[in-house]
PDB file of C-alpha atoms in Angstrom:
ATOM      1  CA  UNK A   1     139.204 120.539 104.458  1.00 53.00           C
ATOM      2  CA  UNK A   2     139.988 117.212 103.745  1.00 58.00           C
ATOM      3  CA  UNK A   3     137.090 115.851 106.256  1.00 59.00           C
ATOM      4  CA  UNK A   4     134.743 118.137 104.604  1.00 63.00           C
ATOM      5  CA  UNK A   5     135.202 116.813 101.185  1.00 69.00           C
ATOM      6  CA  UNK A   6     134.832 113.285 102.288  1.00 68.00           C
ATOM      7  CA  UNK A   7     131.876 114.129 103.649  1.00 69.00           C
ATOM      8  CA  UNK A   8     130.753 115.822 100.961  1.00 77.00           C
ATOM      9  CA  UNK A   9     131.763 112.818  98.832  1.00 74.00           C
ATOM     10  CA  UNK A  10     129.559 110.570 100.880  1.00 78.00           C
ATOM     11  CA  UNK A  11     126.576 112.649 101.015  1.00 78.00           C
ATOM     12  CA  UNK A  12     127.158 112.811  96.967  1.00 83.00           C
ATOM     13  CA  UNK A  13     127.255 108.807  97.182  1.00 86.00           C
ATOM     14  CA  UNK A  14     124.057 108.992  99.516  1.00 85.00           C
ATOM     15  CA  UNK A  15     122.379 110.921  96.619  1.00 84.00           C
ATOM     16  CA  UNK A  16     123.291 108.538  93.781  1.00 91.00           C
ATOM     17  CA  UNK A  17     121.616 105.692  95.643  1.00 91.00           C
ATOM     18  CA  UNK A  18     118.811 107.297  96.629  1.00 87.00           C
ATOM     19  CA  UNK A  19     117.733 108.715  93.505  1.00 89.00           C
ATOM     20  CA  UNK A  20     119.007 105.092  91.640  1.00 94.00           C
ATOM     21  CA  UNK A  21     116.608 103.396  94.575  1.00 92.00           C
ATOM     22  CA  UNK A  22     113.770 106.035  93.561  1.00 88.00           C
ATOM     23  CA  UNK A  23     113.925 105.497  89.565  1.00 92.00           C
ATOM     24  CA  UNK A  24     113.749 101.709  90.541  1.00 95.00           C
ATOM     25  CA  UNK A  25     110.470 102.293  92.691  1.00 92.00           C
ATOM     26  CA  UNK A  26     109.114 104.939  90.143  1.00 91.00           C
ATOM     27  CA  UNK A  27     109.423 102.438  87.257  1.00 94.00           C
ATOM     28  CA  UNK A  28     107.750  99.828  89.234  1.00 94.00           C
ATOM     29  CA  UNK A  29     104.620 101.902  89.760  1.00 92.00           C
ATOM     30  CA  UNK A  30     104.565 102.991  86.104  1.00 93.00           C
ATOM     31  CA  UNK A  31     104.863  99.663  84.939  1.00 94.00           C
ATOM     32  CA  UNK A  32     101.773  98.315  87.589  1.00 92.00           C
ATOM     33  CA  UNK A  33      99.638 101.024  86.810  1.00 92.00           C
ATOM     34  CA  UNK A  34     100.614 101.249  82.427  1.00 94.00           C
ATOM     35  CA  UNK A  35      98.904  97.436  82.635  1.00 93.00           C
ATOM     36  CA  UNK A  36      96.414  98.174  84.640  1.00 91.00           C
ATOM     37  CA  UNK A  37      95.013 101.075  82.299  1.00 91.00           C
ATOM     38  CA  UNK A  38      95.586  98.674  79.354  1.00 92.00           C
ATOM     39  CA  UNK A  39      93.198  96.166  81.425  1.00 90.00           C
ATOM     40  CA  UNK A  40      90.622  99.313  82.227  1.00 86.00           C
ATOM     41  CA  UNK A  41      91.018 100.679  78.191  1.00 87.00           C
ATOM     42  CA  UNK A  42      90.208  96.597  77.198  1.00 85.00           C
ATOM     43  CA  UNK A  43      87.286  96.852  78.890  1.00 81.00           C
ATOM     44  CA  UNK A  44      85.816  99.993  77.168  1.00 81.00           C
ATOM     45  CA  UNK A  45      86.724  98.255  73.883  1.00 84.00           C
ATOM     46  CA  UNK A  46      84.562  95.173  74.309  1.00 84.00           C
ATOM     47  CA  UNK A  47      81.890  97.685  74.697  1.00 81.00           C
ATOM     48  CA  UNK A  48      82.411  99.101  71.370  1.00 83.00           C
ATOM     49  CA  UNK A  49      83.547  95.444  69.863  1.00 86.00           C
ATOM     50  CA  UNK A  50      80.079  94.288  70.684  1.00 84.00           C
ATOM     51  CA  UNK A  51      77.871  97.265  69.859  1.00 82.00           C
ATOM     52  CA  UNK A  52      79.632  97.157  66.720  1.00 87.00           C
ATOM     53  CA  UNK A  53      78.800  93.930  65.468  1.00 86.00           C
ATOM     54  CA  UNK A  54      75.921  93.632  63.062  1.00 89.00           C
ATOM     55  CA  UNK A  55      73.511  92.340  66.364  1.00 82.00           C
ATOM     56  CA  UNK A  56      70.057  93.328  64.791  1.00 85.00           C
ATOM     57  CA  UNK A  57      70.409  90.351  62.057  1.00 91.00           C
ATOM     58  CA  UNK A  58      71.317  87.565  64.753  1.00 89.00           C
ATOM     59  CA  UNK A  59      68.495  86.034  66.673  1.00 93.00           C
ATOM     60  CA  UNK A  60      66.738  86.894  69.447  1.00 94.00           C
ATOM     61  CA  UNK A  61      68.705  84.899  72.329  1.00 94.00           C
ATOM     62  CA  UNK A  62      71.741  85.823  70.817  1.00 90.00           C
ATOM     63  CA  UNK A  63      70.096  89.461  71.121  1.00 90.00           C
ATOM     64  CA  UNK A  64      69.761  88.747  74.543  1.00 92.00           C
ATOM     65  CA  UNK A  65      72.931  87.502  75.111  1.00 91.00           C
ATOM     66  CA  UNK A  66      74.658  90.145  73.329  1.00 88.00           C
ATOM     67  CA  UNK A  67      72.599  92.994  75.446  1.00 88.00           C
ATOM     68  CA  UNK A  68      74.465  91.203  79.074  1.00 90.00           C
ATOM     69  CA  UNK A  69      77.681  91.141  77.745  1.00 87.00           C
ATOM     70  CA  UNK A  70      77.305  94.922  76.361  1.00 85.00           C
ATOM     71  CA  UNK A  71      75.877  96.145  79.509  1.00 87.00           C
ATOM     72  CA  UNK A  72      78.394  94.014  81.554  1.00 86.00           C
ATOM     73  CA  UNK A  73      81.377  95.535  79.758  1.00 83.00           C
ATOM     74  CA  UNK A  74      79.784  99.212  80.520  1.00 82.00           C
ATOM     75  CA  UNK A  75      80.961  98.617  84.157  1.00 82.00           C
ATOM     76  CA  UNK A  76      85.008  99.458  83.972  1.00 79.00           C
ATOM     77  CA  UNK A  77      86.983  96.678  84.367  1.00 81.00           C
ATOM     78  CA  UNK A  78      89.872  97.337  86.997  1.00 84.00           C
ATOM     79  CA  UNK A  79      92.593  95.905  88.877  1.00 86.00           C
ATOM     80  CA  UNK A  80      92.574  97.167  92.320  1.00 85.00           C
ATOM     81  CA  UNK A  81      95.308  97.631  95.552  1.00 83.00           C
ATOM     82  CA  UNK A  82      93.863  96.489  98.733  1.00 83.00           C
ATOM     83  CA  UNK A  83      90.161  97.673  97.470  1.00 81.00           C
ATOM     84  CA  UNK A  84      91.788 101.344  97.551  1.00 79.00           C
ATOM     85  CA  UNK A  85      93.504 101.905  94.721  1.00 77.00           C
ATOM     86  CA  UNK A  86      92.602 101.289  90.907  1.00 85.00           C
ATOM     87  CA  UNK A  87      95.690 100.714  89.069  1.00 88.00           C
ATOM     88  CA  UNK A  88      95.806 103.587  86.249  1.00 91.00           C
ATOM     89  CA  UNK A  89      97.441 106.241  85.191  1.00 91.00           C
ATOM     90  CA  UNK A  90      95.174 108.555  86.900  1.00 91.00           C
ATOM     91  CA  UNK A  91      96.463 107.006  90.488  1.00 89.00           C
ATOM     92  CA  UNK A  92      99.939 106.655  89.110  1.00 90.00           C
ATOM     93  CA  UNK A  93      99.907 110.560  88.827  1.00 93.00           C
ATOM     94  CA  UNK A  94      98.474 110.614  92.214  1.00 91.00           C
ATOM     95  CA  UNK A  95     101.161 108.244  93.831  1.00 88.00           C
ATOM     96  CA  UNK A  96     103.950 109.965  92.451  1.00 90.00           C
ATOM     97  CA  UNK A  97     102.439 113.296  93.571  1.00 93.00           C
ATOM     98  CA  UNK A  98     101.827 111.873  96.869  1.00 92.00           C
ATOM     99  CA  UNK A  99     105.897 110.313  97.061  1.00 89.00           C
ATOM    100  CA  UNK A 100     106.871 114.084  95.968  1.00 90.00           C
ATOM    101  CA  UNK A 101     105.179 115.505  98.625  1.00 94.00           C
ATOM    102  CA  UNK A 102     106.243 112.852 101.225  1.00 92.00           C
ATOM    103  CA  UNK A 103     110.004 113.455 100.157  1.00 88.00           C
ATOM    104  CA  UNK A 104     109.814 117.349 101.053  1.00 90.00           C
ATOM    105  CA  UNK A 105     108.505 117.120 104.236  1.00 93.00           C
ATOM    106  CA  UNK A 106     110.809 114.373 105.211  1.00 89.00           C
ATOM    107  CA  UNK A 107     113.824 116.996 103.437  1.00 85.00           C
ATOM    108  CA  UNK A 108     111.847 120.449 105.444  1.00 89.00           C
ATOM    109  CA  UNK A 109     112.405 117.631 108.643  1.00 90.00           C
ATOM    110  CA  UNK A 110     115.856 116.930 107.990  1.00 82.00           C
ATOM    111  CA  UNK A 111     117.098 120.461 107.158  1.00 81.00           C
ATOM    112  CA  UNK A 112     115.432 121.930 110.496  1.00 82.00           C
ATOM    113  CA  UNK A 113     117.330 119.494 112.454  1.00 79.00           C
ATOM    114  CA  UNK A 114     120.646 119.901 110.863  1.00 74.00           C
ATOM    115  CA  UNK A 115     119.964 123.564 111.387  1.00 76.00           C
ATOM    116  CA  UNK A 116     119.212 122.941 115.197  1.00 76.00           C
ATOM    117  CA  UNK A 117     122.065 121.139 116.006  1.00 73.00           C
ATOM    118  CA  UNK A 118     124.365 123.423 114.119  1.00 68.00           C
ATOM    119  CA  UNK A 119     122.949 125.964 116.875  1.00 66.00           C
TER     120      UNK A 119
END
């Protein structure tokens, strides 16, 4: 009995660490990604900044110069992972869906061979 509840005791400890080393991570990714759609959302603004402006009494080069920044800014803006991911919220959902579904297979792995060698 004694054995047992050490053991349970460690796999408890195991646990803590794990899902301390996981907030960590999590966090990490949130904070990446949270700047990242900040950067994307400031890039939609200048957009609207621009078109905004009263541009139809400036001249015509500023016109002109006006028109490349608007249709520059219509482009999104993005900071990217290895050209593969843009960092957003949208892929911050996806990466944390993608870490859940990691996690149980690599738990459906573990508990079929604890369940083989109890046999």
């Amino acid at each position: 009995p004694h054995a047992q509840s050490k053991q349970s005791l460690d796999d408890w400890q195991q646990s803590i660490r794990h899902l301390s080393l996981l907030f960590l991570i999590l966090s990490q990714i949130l904070m990446y990604c949270s700047f990242g759609e900040q950067v994307l959302q400031g890039g939609w603004d200048v957009d609207h900044a621009m078109y905004s402006t009263p541009w139809y009494t400036y001249s015509q080069k500023y016109k002109k110069h006006l028109a490349l920044v608007i249709m520059r800014a219509q482009r999104p803006v993005e900071i990217t992972v290895g050209h593969y991911y843009s960092l957003s919220l949208q892929s911050c959902e996806l990466i944390i869906q993608n870490i859940y579904f990691f996690s149980m297979f690599l738990n459906q792995i573990n508990n079929k061979s604890k369940s083989a060698a109890l046999e």
